């Protein structure tokens, strides 16, 4: 007995997928993913229509979804992040039903509490046995953690594992157990390794980025949180990585023994683990090959589910124990609200991911952003879209100084004592506008093309269609 | 923020436990467990009554339950195994509601499908952090796998971790994640290490046992299943362990590379892993210190949940991929039905545990039993209680020969070709009766004191009260 079936199409037929149902995907193969397109093509060929796609993130590689939307195969999208190609199509009004944006914590919460049930989950698995015990740590398409896929597999009515590396039973190194898997399909390739993980993630060489990174570390030190037991998350952007690098140097120099690094994990976090800055890494997604190698070989580098990472529906999640997170922004406003969903024209080109989950959980939620990008101010009077509410953001680090959220008076005093250059966010906005001008408001229509659903389940903003200029 | 509370009593109060609710326990601390008694005493002191106790197994150390039953604190028991002291009390009619016996696979199935909901689960955790990430692998009360506790923690409305070894957050080596845990209580001692695991489990020295063990290995060889990819489970009884030892010798001599060993794991199975008989061990419970040491240090030795072990409600379980299981019996009848619940007087002194799950799953389900024990025949015309239906049992190995279930004609021919000494089960029964006499039927009353619920959910037998003689 095993669960192997001959093709993706056969698995779809066996799943009983019908018009109007929901299929789900996870994004660990990132812009190298072949699985979503392969499955959606087979679904389209089978003539199934009116589907909801619940994907933890959507990248530019998923542009064929545009055709499936046009053809009525897909009529609703739930996701935590959407790259610019699909985003532009949605912003132009390409889809009737609004996209539902959630966060990496809100998505598993709503899957587990039954508010967004999944009929069929498709798991892109770099290695699996014939009963569906599968992992992201092995195989030529290895992506490391499969954290976002774990709640999908556990809660879907029918779960299909798609792999290009079939291993003998039992695959002990499993992210998802056979108990959650109905069928296994072996295909030639689940993804393009070059798009799955970058060989190395690189820190910025830009002097503005480096200067902000150094300031970020000064803020962390000044906050009083950088002591034994310290925990930390940062993104994979150039300035954030530079901050991790500088932070490592400070921790080693000062002999600070942190507890854990969290998040999407890069090689820089692996270096911090190996050099003793942290006792462990809690990993929901690997960003580069060094992280994949580490999660495969180092027991201190631990795979966690999306639920364990960030779900507000869990009895606790790791974000609840986080000290400091460094986050980016496409816009930040005078109330410290953050936009990571749309560009300055109002077009969708991102999403919260774990942004608002970590901001809500961390003791210190820090935004690093330059005052302007491509001659467009980042600091503005009102963000085009509220991705993360300002009430959960503590501090903005720019190349022109650091603005502390007025709610954090104690932090402001600490940073002042530490000699950090503090500025009011209104001043930063004026500086930005002096150099880049007052940005034109995006030309928006009256149709809601996406709802932004905060991690507590409330709709905190709507994204409107963008008019052609 | 953490989940520590000052006492078991406080955790019970916080849980909202009320009259008529259900509490659950797991049995990895076996006869050394302090947690069930500690919790039930606190519950009794709080004046809470009419509770259902859902425990994966109950040992003699849990004899204080008798008082809690007498006092009305506990009115229903759900379990997979009950040792003789509590068993005798139940058999004497000590409890109004019949005990519900399930199997190690049926229990998690019914917890997960909602038919036996748990209000408060108490997890005896040899090590935990303050958020409830916990494990059985570390600490002075280390018991290895926490497999039976995993479904309880995941499905209970409120989960309390009780530990005597608080570790820094995050405890990476976790069996149960913080996502499932509401509160953590630190106590002086969760158990007596001497009762938790034996220092070493010992093979039999009895010549009858050794002879049966050798025959068992002949049967496995003769069955044709002993080839590369072979998988195996055996119990911790003396003859079963001897069979494992002899099987290891044969596998090494013949160069058979098996896939996995399953079950409650002993040091003998660890030896088989280390010497190359298996690629992995799938472990729901550790029986001795060598197994605990192995699961802590060897990544091939894998902790599995009770669901993954044996649940018929899972999309598959490891028992479904098992080749051979060696099981014991207190009685076996002419239809190959097995009794492991009651003794020859009809008194409860055991339970299925994983007996019927592995018998149903394995390609070859073998019973090893002597014809008689303490001058009482084991082979009988009708078992006093059907624990495992004969339709799932393939072969009985005794010191006087091997009886094959008539349903397995192909197996009979194979064993005959292999020169195994075959006898009809009727002959074995007659031999047993010639040496030990025809056993008196137990003196039973008319009250049902326990229902035996098979892994498919059907009640396959009732256990009646035993009359005083």
CSV table of N, CA, C and O in Angstrom, one decimal, chain B residues 42-139:
chain,number,residue,atom,x,y,z
B,42,UNK,N,-5.4,17.3,43.8
B,42,UNK,CA,-5.8,18.7,43.8
B,42,UNK,C,-7.2,18.9,43.3
B,42,UNK,O,-8.0,19.8,43.9
B,43,UNK,N,-7.7,18.2,42.3
B,43,UNK,CA,-9.0,18.3,41.9
B,43,UNK,C,-10.0,17.9,43.0
B,43,UNK,O,-11.0,18.6,43.2
B,44,UNK,N,-9.7,16.8,43.7
B,44,UNK,CA,-10.5,16.4,44.8
B,44,UNK,C,-10.6,17.4,45.9
B,44,UNK,O,-11.7,17.7,46.4
B,45,UNK,N,-9.5,18.0,46.2
B,45,UNK,CA,-9.5,19.1,47.2
B,45,UNK,C,-10.3,20.3,46.8
B,45,UNK,O,-10.9,21.0,47.6
B,46,UNK,N,-10.4,20.5,45.5
B,46,UNK,CA,-11.2,21.6,45.0
B,46,UNK,C,-12.7,21.3,45.0
B,46,UNK,O,-13.5,22.2,44.6
B,47,UNK,N,-13.0,20.1,45.3
B,47,UNK,CA,-14.4,19.7,45.4
B,47,UNK,C,-15.1,19.4,44.0
B,47,UNK,O,-16.3,19.4,43.9
B,48,UNK,N,-14.3,19.3,43.0
B,48,UNK,CA,-14.8,19.0,41.6
B,48,UNK,C,-15.2,17.5,41.6
B,48,UNK,O,-14.4,16.7,42.0
B,49,UNK,N,-16.4,17.2,41.0
B,49,UNK,CA,-16.9,15.9,41.0
B,49,UNK,C,-17.3,15.4,39.6
B,49,UNK,O,-17.3,16.2,38.6
B,50,UNK,N,-17.6,14.1,39.5
B,50,UNK,CA,-18.3,13.6,38.3
B,50,UNK,C,-17.4,13.7,37.1
B,50,UNK,O,-17.9,14.0,36.0
B,51,UNK,N,-16.1,13.5,37.2
B,51,UNK,CA,-15.2,13.7,36.1
B,51,UNK,C,-15.0,12.4,35.3
B,51,UNK,O,-15.1,11.3,35.8
B,52,UNK,N,-14.7,12.6,34.0
B,52,UNK,CA,-14.2,11.6,33.2
B,52,UNK,C,-12.7,11.7,33.1
B,52,UNK,O,-12.2,12.8,32.8
B,53,UNK,N,-12.0,10.6,33.4
B,53,UNK,CA,-10.6,10.5,33.2
B,53,UNK,C,-10.3,9.7,31.9
B,53,UNK,O,-10.7,8.6,31.8
B,54,UNK,N,-9.6,10.4,31.0
B,54,UNK,CA,-9.2,9.8,29.7
B,54,UNK,C,-7.7,9.6,29.8
B,54,UNK,O,-7.0,10.6,29.6
B,55,UNK,N,-7.2,8.4,30.1
B,55,UNK,CA,-5.8,8.2,30.3
B,55,UNK,C,-5.3,7.1,29.3
B,55,UNK,O,-6.0,6.1,29.1
B,56,UNK,N,-4.2,7.4,28.7
B,56,UNK,CA,-3.7,6.4,27.6
B,56,UNK,C,-3.5,5.0,28.2
B,56,UNK,O,-3.7,4.0,27.6
B,57,UNK,N,-3.0,5.0,29.5
B,57,UNK,CA,-2.9,3.7,30.2
B,57,UNK,C,-2.9,4.1,31.7
B,57,UNK,O,-2.5,5.2,32.1
B,58,UNK,N,-3.3,3.1,32.5
B,58,UNK,CA,-3.3,3.3,34.0
B,58,UNK,C,-2.5,2.1,34.6
B,58,UNK,O,-2.7,1.0,34.3
B,59,UNK,N,-1.6,2.5,35.5
B,59,UNK,CA,-0.7,1.5,36.2
B,59,UNK,C,-1.1,1.3,37.6
B,59,UNK,O,-1.9,2.1,38.2
B,60,UNK,N,-0.4,0.4,38.3
B,60,UNK,CA,-0.7,0.2,39.7
B,60,UNK,C,-0.4,1.5,40.6
B,60,UNK,O,-1.0,1.7,41.6
B,61,UNK,N,0.6,2.3,40.1
B,61,UNK,CA,0.9,3.5,40.9
B,61,UNK,C,-0.4,4.4,40.9
B,61,UNK,O,-0.5,5.3,41.8
B,62,UNK,N,-1.3,4.2,40.0
B,62,UNK,CA,-2.5,5.1,40.0
B,62,UNK,C,-3.6,4.5,40.9
B,62,UNK,O,-4.8,4.9,40.8
B,63,UNK,N,-3.3,3.7,41.9
B,63,UNK,CA,-4.3,3.1,42.7
B,63,UNK,C,-5.1,4.2,43.5
B,63,UNK,O,-6.3,3.9,43.8
B,64,UNK,N,-4.6,5.4,43.8
B,64,UNK,CA,-5.4,6.4,44.5
B,64,UNK,C,-6.7,6.7,43.7
B,64,UNK,O,-7.7,7.3,44.2
B,65,UNK,N,-6.7,6.4,42.4
B,65,UNK,CA,-8.0,6.6,41.6
B,65,UNK,C,-9.1,5.9,42.2
B,65,UNK,O,-10.3,6.3,42.1
B,66,UNK,N,-8.8,4.8,42.9
B,66,UNK,CA,-9.9,4.0,43.5
B,66,UNK,C,-10.7,4.9,44.5
B,66,UNK,O,-11.9,4.9,44.5
B,67,UNK,N,-9.9,5.6,45.3
B,67,UNK,CA,-10.6,6.5,46.3
B,67,UNK,C,-11.4,7.6,45.6
B,67,UNK,O,-12.5,8.0,46.0
B,68,UNK,N,-10.8,8.1,44.5
B,68,UNK,CA,-11.5,9.2,43.8
B,68,UNK,C,-12.8,8.7,43.1
B,68,UNK,O,-13.8,9.4,43.0
B,69,UNK,N,-12.8,7.4,42.8
B,69,UNK,CA,-14.0,6.8,42.2
B,69,UNK,C,-15.0,6.6,43.4
B,69,UNK,O,-16.2,7.0,43.2
B,70,UNK,N,-14.6,6.1,44.5
B,70,UNK,CA,-15.5,5.9,45.6
B,70,UNK,C,-16.1,7.2,46.1
B,70,UNK,O,-17.2,7.3,46.5
B,71,UNK,N,-15.3,8.3,46.0
B,71,UNK,CA,-15.8,9.6,46.5
B,71,UNK,C,-16.6,10.4,45.4
B,71,UNK,O,-16.9,11.5,45.7
B,72,UNK,N,-16.7,9.8,44.3
B,72,UNK,CA,-17.5,10.5,43.2
B,72,UNK,C,-16.8,11.6,42.4
B,72,UNK,O,-17.4,12.3,41.7
B,73,UNK,N,-15.5,11.7,42.7
B,73,UNK,CA,-14.7,12.6,41.9
B,73,UNK,C,-14.6,12.1,40.5
B,73,UNK,O,-14.7,12.9,39.5
B,74,UNK,N,-14.4,10.8,40.3
B,74,UNK,CA,-14.2,10.2,39.0
B,74,UNK,C,-15.4,9.3,38.8
B,74,UNK,O,-15.6,8.4,39.6
B,75,UNK,N,-16.2,9.5,37.7
B,75,UNK,CA,-17.3,8.6,37.5
B,75,UNK,C,-17.2,7.8,36.2
B,75,UNK,O,-18.0,6.9,35.9
B,76,UNK,N,-16.2,8.2,35.3
B,76,UNK,CA,-16.0,7.5,34.1
B,76,UNK,C,-14.6,7.4,33.8
B,76,UNK,O,-13.8,8.4,34.0
B,77,UNK,N,-14.1,6.2,33.3
B,77,UNK,CA,-12.7,6.1,32.9
B,77,UNK,C,-12.7,5.6,31.4
B,77,UNK,O,-13.4,4.7,31.0
B,78,UNK,N,-11.8,6.3,30.6
B,78,UNK,CA,-11.5,5.9,29.3
B,78,UNK,C,-10.0,5.6,29.3
B,78,UNK,O,-9.2,6.4,29.7
B,79,UNK,N,-9.6,4.4,28.8
B,79,UNK,CA,-8.2,4.1,28.8
B,79,UNK,C,-8.0,3.0,27.8
B,79,UNK,O,-8.9,2.3,27.3
B,80,UNK,N,-6.7,2.7,27.5
B,80,UNK,CA,-6.3,1.7,26.6
B,80,UNK,C,-5.7,0.5,27.3
B,80,UNK,O,-5.4,-0.6,26.7
B,81,UNK,N,-5.4,0.7,28.6
B,81,UNK,CA,-4.8,-0.4,29.4
B,81,UNK,C,-5.0,-0.1,30.9
B,81,UNK,O,-4.9,1.1,31.3
B,82,UNK,N,-5.2,-1.1,31.7
B,82,UNK,CA,-5.4,-0.9,33.1
B,82,UNK,C,-4.7,-2.0,33.9
B,82,UNK,O,-5.1,-3.2,33.7
B,83,UNK,N,-3.8,-1.7,34.7
B,83,UNK,CA,-3.1,-2.7,35.5
B,83,UNK,C,-4.0,-3.3,36.5
B,83,UNK,O,-5.1,-2.9,36.8
B,84,UNK,N,-3.5,-4.4,37.2
B,84,UNK,CA,-4.3,-5.3,37.9
B,84,UNK,C,-5.0,-4.7,39.2
B,84,UNK,O,-6.1,-5.1,39.5
B,85,UNK,N,-4.4,-3.8,39.9
B,85,UNK,CA,-5.0,-3.3,41.1
B,85,UNK,C,-6.3,-2.5,40.8
B,85,UNK,O,-7.3,-2.9,41.4
B,86,UNK,N,-6.2,-1.5,39.9
B,86,UNK,CA,-7.4,-0.8,39.5
B,86,UNK,C,-8.4,-1.8,38.8
B,86,UNK,O,-9.6,-1.7,39.0
B,87,UNK,N,-7.8,-2.7,38.0
B,87,UNK,CA,-8.6,-3.6,37.3
B,87,UNK,C,-9.4,-4.5,38.1
B,87,UNK,O,-10.6,-4.7,37.9
B,88,UNK,N,-8.8,-5.0,39.2
B,88,UNK,CA,-9.6,-5.8,40.2
B,88,UNK,C,-10.7,-5.1,40.8
B,88,UNK,O,-11.9,-5.6,41.0
B,89,UNK,N,-10.5,-3.8,41.1
B,89,UNK,CA,-11.5,-3.0,41.7
B,89,UNK,C,-12.7,-2.8,40.7
B,89,UNK,O,-13.8,-2.9,41.1
B,90,UNK,N,-12.3,-2.5,39.5
B,90,UNK,CA,-13.4,-2.4,38.4
B,90,UNK,C,-14.1,-3.7,38.3
B,90,UNK,O,-15.4,-3.7,38.2
B,91,UNK,N,-13.4,-4.8,38.2
B,91,UNK,CA,-14.0,-6.1,37.9
B,91,UNK,C,-14.9,-6.5,39.1
B,91,UNK,O,-15.9,-7.2,38.9
B,92,UNK,N,-14.6,-6.0,40.3
B,92,UNK,CA,-15.5,-6.3,41.4
B,92,UNK,C,-16.7,-5.5,41.4
B,92,UNK,O,-17.6,-5.6,42.3
B,93,UNK,N,-16.8,-4.6,40.4
B,93,UNK,CA,-18.1,-3.8,40.3
B,93,UNK,C,-17.9,-2.4,41.0
B,93,UNK,O,-18.9,-1.8,41.4
B,94,UNK,N,-16.7,-2.0,41.2
B,94,UNK,CA,-16.5,-0.8,42.0
B,94,UNK,C,-16.9,0.5,41.3
B,94,UNK,O,-16.9,1.6,42.0
B,95,UNK,N,-17.3,0.5,40.1
B,95,UNK,CA,-17.6,1.7,39.4
B,95,UNK,C,-18.9,1.5,38.6
B,95,UNK,O,-19.2,0.5,38.0
B,96,UNK,N,-19.8,2.6,38.7
B,96,UNK,CA,-21.1,2.5,38.1
B,96,UNK,C,-21.0,2.4,36.6
B,96,UNK,O,-21.5,1.5,35.9
B,97,UNK,N,-20.3,3.4,36.0
B,97,UNK,CA,-20.3,3.5,34.5
B,97,UNK,C,-19.2,2.5,34.0
B,97,UNK,O,-18.1,2.5,34.6
B,98,UNK,N,-19.5,1.8,33.0
B,98,UNK,CA,-18.5,0.9,32.4
B,98,UNK,C,-17.2,1.7,32.0
B,98,UNK,O,-17.3,2.8,31.4
B,99,UNK,N,-16.1,1.1,32.2
B,99,UNK,CA,-14.8,1.6,31.7
B,99,UNK,C,-14.9,1.5,30.2
B,99,UNK,O,-15.4,0.5,29.6
B,100,UNK,N,-14.4,2.5,29.4
B,100,UNK,CA,-14.3,2.4,28.0
B,100,UNK,C,-12.9,2.1,27.6
B,100,UNK,O,-12.0,3.0,27.7
B,101,UNK,N,-12.7,0.8,27.2
B,101,UNK,CA,-11.3,0.5,26.7
B,101,UNK,C,-11.2,0.8,25.2
B,101,UNK,O,-12.1,0.4,24.4
B,102,UNK,N,-10.2,1.6,24.8
B,102,UNK,CA,-9.9,1.8,23.4
B,102,UNK,C,-8.5,1.2,23.1
B,102,UNK,O,-7.9,0.6,24.0
B,103,UNK,N,-8.1,1.4,21.9
B,103,UNK,CA,-6.7,1.0,21.5
B,103,UNK,C,-5.8,2.3,21.4
B,103,UNK,O,-6.3,3.4,21.4
B,104,UNK,N,-4.5,2.1,21.3
B,104,UNK,CA,-3.6,3.3,21.2
B,104,UNK,C,-3.9,4.0,19.9
B,104,UNK,O,-3.5,5.2,19.8
B,105,UNK,N,-4.5,3.4,18.9
B,105,UNK,CA,-4.9,4.1,17.7
B,105,UNK,C,-6.3,4.7,17.8
B,105,UNK,O,-6.5,5.7,17.3
B,106,UNK,N,-7.2,3.9,18.4
B,106,UNK,CA,-8.6,4.4,18.5
B,106,UNK,C,-8.7,5.6,19.4
B,106,UNK,O,-9.6,6.5,19.2
B,107,UNK,N,-7.9,5.6,20.5
B,107,UNK,CA,-8.0,6.8,21.4
B,107,UNK,C,-7.7,8.1,20.7
B,107,UNK,O,-8.5,9.0,20.8
B,108,UNK,N,-6.6,8.3,20.0
B,108,UNK,CA,-6.4,9.6,19.3
B,108,UNK,C,-7.4,9.8,18.2
B,108,UNK,O,-7.8,11.0,18.0
B,109,UNK,N,-7.9,8.7,17.5
B,109,UNK,CA,-8.9,8.9,16.5
B,109,UNK,C,-10.1,9.6,17.1
B,109,UNK,O,-10.6,10.6,16.6
B,110,UNK,N,-10.6,9.1,18.3
B,110,UNK,CA,-11.8,9.6,18.9
B,110,UNK,C,-11.5,11.0,19.6
B,110,UNK,O,-12.5,11.8,19.7
B,111,UNK,N,-10.3,11.3,20.0
B,111,UNK,CA,-10.0,12.6,20.5
B,111,UNK,C,-10.1,13.6,19.3
B,111,UNK,O,-10.6,14.7,19.4
B,112,UNK,N,-9.5,13.2,18.2
B,112,UNK,CA,-9.4,14.1,17.1
B,112,UNK,C,-10.7,14.3,16.3
B,112,UNK,O,-11.0,15.4,15.8
B,113,UNK,N,-11.6,13.3,16.3
B,113,UNK,CA,-12.8,13.4,15.6
B,113,UNK,C,-13.9,14.0,16.5
B,113,UNK,O,-15.1,14.2,16.1
B,114,UNK,N,-13.6,14.3,17.7
B,114,UNK,CA,-14.5,15.0,18.6
B,114,UNK,C,-15.5,14.1,19.4
B,114,UNK,O,-16.3,14.6,20.2
B,115,UNK,N,-15.3,12.8,19.2
B,115,UNK,CA,-16.3,11.9,20.0
B,115,UNK,C,-15.9,11.7,21.4
B,115,UNK,O,-16.7,11.4,22.3
B,116,UNK,N,-14.6,12.0,21.8
B,116,UNK,CA,-14.2,12.0,23.2
B,116,UNK,C,-13.5,13.3,23.5
B,116,UNK,O,-12.2,13.3,23.7
B,117,UNK,N,-14.2,14.4,23.5
B,117,UNK,CA,-13.5,15.7,23.7
B,117,UNK,C,-12.8,15.8,25.1
B,117,UNK,O,-13.3,15.2,26.1
B,118,UNK,N,-11.7,16.5,25.2
B,118,UNK,CA,-11.0,16.7,26.4
B,118,UNK,C,-11.1,18.1,26.8
B,118,UNK,O,-10.8,19.0,26.1
B,119,UNK,N,-11.5,18.3,28.1
B,119,UNK,CA,-11.6,19.7,28.6
B,119,UNK,C,-10.2,20.2,29.0
B,119,UNK,O,-9.7,21.2,28.6
B,120,UNK,N,-9.5,19.4,29.8
B,120,UNK,CA,-8.2,19.8,30.3
B,120,UNK,C,-7.2,18.6,30.2
B,120,UNK,O,-7.5,17.6,30.8
B,121,UNK,N,-6.2,18.8,29.4
B,121,UNK,CA,-5.1,17.8,29.3
B,121,UNK,C,-4.0,18.2,30.2
B,121,UNK,O,-3.5,19.4,30.3
B,122,UNK,N,-3.5,17.2,31.0
B,122,UNK,CA,-2.3,17.4,31.8
B,122,UNK,C,-1.1,16.7,31.2
B,122,UNK,O,-1.2,15.4,31.1
B,123,UNK,N,-0.1,17.4,30.9
B,123,UNK,CA,1.1,16.8,30.2
B,123,UNK,C,2.2,16.7,31.2
B,123,UNK,O,2.7,17.7,31.7
B,124,UNK,N,2.6,15.5,31.5
B,124,UNK,CA,3.8,15.2,32.4
B,124,UNK,C,5.0,15.4,31.5
B,124,UNK,O,5.3,14.6,30.6
B,125,UNK,N,5.7,16.5,31.7
B,125,UNK,CA,6.8,16.8,30.7
B,125,UNK,C,8.2,16.8,31.5
B,125,UNK,O,8.4,17.7,32.3
B,126,UNK,N,9.1,15.9,31.1
B,126,UNK,CA,10.4,15.9,31.8
B,126,UNK,C,11.2,17.2,31.6
B,126,UNK,O,12.1,17.4,32.4
B,127,UNK,N,10.9,18.0,30.5
B,127,UNK,CA,11.5,19.3,30.4
B,127,UNK,C,10.6,20.2,29.6
B,127,UNK,O,9.9,19.8,28.7
B,128,UNK,N,10.5,21.5,30.0
B,128,UNK,CA,9.7,22.4,29.4
B,128,UNK,C,10.2,23.8,29.5
B,128,UNK,O,11.0,24.1,30.5
B,129,UNK,N,9.9,24.7,28.6
B,129,UNK,CA,10.2,26.1,28.8
B,129,UNK,C,9.0,26.8,29.4
B,129,UNK,O,7.9,26.1,29.5
B,130,UNK,N,9.1,28.0,29.7
B,130,UNK,CA,8.0,28.8,30.4
B,130,UNK,C,6.8,29.0,29.5
B,130,UNK,O,5.8,29.5,29.9
B,131,UNK,N,6.9,28.8,28.2
B,131,UNK,CA,5.8,28.9,27.3
B,131,UNK,C,5.2,27.6,26.9
B,131,UNK,O,4.2,27.6,26.2
B,132,UNK,N,5.8,26.5,27.4
B,132,UNK,CA,5.1,25.2,27.2
B,132,UNK,C,5.7,24.4,26.1
B,132,UNK,O,5.2,23.2,25.8
B,133,UNK,N,6.7,24.8,25.4
B,133,UNK,CA,7.5,23.9,24.5
B,133,UNK,C,8.1,22.9,25.3
B,133,UNK,O,8.9,23.2,26.2
B,134,UNK,N,7.8,21.6,25.1
B,134,UNK,CA,8.2,20.6,26.1
B,134,UNK,C,8.6,19.3,25.4
B,134,UNK,O,8.2,19.0,24.3
B,135,UNK,N,9.3,18.5,26.2
B,135,UNK,CA,9.9,17.3,25.6
B,135,UNK,C,10.0,16.2,26.7
B,135,UNK,O,10.1,16.5,27.9
B,136,UNK,N,10.1,15.0,26.2
B,136,UNK,CA,10.4,13.8,27.1
B,136,UNK,C,11.9,13.4,27.1
B,136,UNK,O,12.3,12.5,27.8
B,137,UNK,N,12.7,14.1,26.2
B,137,UNK,CA,14.0,13.6,26.0
B,137,UNK,C,15.0,14.1,27.0
B,137,UNK,O,16.1,13.6,27.1
B,138,UNK,N,14.7,15.2,27.7
B,138,UNK,CA,15.7,15.8,28.6
B,138,UNK,C,15.2,15.7,30.0
B,138,UNK,O,14.0,15.4,30.3
B,139,UNK,N,16.1,16.0,31.0
B,139,UNK,CA,15.7,16.1,32.4
B,139,UNK,C,15.9,14.8,33.1
B,139,UNK,O,16.1,13.8,32.6
